[in-house]
Short mmCIF file of C-alpha atoms in Angstrom, two decimals:
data_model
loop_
_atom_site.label_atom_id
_atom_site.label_comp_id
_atom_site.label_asym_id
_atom_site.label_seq_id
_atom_site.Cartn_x
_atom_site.Cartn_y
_atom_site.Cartn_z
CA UNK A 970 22.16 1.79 -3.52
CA UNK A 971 18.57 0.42 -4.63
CA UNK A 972 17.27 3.67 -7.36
CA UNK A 973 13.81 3.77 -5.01
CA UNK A 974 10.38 3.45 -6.59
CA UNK A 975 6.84 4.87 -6.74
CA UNK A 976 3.51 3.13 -5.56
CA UNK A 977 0.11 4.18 -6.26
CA UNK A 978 -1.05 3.13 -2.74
CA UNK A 979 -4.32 3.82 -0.36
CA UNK A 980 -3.24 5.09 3.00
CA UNK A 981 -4.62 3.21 5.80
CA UNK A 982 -4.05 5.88 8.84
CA UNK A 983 -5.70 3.22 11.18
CA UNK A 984 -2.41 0.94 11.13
CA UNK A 985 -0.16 3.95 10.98
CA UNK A 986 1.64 3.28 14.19
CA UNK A 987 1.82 -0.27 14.06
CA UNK A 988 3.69 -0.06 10.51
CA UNK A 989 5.81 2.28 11.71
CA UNK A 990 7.28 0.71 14.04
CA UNK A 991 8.02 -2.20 11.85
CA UNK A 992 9.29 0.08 9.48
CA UNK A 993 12.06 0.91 11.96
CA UNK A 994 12.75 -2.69 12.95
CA UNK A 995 13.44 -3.51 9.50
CA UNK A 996 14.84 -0.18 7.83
CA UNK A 997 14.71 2.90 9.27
CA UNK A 998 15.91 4.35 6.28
CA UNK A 999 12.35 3.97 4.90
CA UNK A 1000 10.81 6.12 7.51
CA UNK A 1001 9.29 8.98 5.66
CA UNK A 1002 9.86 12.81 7.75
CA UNK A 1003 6.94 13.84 5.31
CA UNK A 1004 3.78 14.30 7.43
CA UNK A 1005 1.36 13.67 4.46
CA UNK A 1006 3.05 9.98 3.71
CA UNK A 1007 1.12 7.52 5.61
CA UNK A 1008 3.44 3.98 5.80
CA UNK A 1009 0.17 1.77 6.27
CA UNK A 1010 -1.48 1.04 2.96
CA UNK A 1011 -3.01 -1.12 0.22
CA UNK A 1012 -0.99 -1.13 -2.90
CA UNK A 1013 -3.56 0.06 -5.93
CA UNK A 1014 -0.55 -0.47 -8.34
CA UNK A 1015 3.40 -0.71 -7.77
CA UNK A 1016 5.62 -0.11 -8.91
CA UNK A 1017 4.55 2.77 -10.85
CA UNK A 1018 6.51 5.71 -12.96
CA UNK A 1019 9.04 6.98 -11.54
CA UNK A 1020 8.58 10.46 -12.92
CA UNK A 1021 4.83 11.15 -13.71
CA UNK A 1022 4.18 13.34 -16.64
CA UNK A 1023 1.41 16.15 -16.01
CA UNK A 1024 -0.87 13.73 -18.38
CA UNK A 1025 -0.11 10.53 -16.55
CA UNK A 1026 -1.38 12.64 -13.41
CA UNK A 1027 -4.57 13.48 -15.35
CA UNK A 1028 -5.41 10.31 -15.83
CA UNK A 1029 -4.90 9.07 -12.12
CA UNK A 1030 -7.05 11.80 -11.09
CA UNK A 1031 -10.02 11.15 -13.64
CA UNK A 1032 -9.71 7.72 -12.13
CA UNK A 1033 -9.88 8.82 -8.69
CA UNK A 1034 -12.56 11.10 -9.36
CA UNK A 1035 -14.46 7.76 -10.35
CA UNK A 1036 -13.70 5.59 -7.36
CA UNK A 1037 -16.27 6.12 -4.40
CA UNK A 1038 -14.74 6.10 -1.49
CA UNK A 1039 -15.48 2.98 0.65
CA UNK A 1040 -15.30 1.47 4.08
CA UNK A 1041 -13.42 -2.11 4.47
CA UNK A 1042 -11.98 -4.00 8.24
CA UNK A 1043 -8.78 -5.34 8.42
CA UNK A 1044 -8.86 -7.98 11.07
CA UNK A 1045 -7.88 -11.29 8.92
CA UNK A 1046 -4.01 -11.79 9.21
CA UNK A 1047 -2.34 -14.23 6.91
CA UNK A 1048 1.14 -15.19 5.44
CA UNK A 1049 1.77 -15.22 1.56
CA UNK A 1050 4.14 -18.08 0.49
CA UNK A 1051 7.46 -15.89 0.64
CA UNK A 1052 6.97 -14.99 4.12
CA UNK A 1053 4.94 -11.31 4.18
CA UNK A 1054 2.83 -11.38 7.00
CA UNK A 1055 -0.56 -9.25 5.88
CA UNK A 1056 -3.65 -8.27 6.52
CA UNK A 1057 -6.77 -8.54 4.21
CA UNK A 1058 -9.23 -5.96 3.66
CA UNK A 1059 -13.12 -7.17 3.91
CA UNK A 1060 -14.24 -6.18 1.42
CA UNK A 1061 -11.71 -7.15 -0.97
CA UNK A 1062 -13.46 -6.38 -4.40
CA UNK A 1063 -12.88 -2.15 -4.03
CA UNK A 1064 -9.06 -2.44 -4.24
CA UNK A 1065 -9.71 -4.69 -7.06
CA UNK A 1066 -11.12 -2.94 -9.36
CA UNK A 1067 -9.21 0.25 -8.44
CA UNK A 1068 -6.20 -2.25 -9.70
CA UNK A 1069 -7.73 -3.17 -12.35
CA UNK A 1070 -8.98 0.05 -13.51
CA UNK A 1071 -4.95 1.57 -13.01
CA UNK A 1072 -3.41 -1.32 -14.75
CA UNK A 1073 -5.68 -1.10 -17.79
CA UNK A 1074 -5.05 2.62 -17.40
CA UNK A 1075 -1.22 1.64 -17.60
CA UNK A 1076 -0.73 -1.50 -19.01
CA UNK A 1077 3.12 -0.99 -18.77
CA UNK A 1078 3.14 -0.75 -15.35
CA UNK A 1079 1.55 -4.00 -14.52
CA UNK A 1080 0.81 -4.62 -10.70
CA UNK A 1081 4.29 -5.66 -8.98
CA UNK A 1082 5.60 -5.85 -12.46
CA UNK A 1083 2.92 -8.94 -13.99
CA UNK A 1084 5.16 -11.58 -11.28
CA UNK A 1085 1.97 -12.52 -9.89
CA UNK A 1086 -1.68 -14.15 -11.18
CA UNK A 1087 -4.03 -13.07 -8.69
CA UNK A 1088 -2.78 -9.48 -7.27
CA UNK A 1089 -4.44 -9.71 -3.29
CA UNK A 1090 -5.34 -6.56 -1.79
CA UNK A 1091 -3.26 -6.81 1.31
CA UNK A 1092 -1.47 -4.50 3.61
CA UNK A 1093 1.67 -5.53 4.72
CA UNK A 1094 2.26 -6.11 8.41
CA UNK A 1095 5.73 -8.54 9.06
CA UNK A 1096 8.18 -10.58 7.91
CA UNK A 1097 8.54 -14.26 8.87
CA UNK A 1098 11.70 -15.42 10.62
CA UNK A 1099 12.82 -17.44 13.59
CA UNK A 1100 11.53 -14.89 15.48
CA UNK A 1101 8.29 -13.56 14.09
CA UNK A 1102 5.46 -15.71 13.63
CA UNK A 1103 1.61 -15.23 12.14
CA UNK A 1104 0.99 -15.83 16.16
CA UNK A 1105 3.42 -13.10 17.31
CA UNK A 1106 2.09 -10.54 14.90
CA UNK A 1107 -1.14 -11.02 15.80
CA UNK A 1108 -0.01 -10.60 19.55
CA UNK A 1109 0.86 -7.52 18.65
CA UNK A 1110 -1.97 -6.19 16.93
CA UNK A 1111 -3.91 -7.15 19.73
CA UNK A 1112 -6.61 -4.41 20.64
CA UNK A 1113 -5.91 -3.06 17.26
CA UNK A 1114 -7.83 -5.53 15.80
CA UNK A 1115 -10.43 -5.10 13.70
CA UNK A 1116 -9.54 -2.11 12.30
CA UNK A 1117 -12.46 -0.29 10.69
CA UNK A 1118 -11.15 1.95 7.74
CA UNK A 1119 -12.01 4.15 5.15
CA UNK A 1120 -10.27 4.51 1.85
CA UNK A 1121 -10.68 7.96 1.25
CA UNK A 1122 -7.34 8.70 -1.40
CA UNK A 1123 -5.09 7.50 -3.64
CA UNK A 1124 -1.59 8.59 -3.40
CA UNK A 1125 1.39 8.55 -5.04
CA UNK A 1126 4.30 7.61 -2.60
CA UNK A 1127 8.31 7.26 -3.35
CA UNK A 1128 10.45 4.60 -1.02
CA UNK A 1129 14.03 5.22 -1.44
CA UNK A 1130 16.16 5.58 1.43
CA UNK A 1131 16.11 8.27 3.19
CA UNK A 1132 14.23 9.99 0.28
CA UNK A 1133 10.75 7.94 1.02
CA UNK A 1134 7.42 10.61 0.94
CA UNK A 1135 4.08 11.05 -0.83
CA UNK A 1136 4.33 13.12 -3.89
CA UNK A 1137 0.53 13.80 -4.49
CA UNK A 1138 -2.61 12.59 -3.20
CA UNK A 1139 -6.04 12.40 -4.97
CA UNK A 1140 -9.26 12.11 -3.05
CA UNK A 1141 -12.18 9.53 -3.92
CA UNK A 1142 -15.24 10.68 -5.02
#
């Protein structure tokens, strides 16, 4: 059974439902009981330690404390190169430095473990197949679309099968 991991992610409540319900198309298993854990979200940093020490918490919250809060759309749907279907946030440059500020906070966590150059803010929305398409998923999102948003916390969330939650949430300044 895969161990589970933790993200340090921004919830997104304005795609909530949509991610959901892929959620439980793919793996119900990952659908989090926990009525704090919000599925939709930009990764900040993932994966992340798997047991935060009370001074590893310190430091995400002296980080939060410095990262204004900030308004961004999601409307822009596009397909990374191994299939994730995802939208990108407009702005962009907010979720990068938050990144950047984490990983030089915790350089041995790099962002999804240093297998990528350029980390893109995204949040994830599909998965293609013979059956889903950049086309279909955007039929789907229709009247969702664009999403105005405001990333107002980082949290720390766990996926593991039927273990997934949020463990602790910091607010923006």
């Amino acid at each position: 059974m895969y161990p589970g991991h933790s993200v340090l992610q921004v919830p997104v409540p304005e795609l909530e439902e949509f991610v959901r319900g892929r959620t439980i198309h793919y793996d119900a298993s990952y659908l989090s009981a926990d009525p704090d854990h919000v599925h939709a979200h930009v990764t900040a940093l993932g994966p992340f330690a798997d047991e935060p020490t009370p001074d590893i918490e310190r430091r995400i919250a002296a980080i939060a404390a410095e990262t204004p809060a900030f308004d961004f759309v999601l409307e822009r749907v596009d397909t990374f190169a191994d299939g994730i279907i995802h939208l990108l946030p407009e702005p962009d440059e907010p979720f990068r430095k938050l990144t950047a500020r984490l990983a030089a906070e915790f350089p041995e966590h790099p962002p999804y473990e240093g297998r990528y150059g350029d980390v893109a803010p995204h949040l994830t929305l599909d998965l293609l197949s013979p059956d889903v398409t950049e086309a279909s998923t955007r039929a789907l999102l229709e009247g969702v679309l664009p999403a105005r948003c405001r990333a107002a916390r980082l949290d720390l969330a766990w996926y593991e099968p039927h273990a997934s939650g949020t463990r602790r949430s910091w607010p923006l300044a």
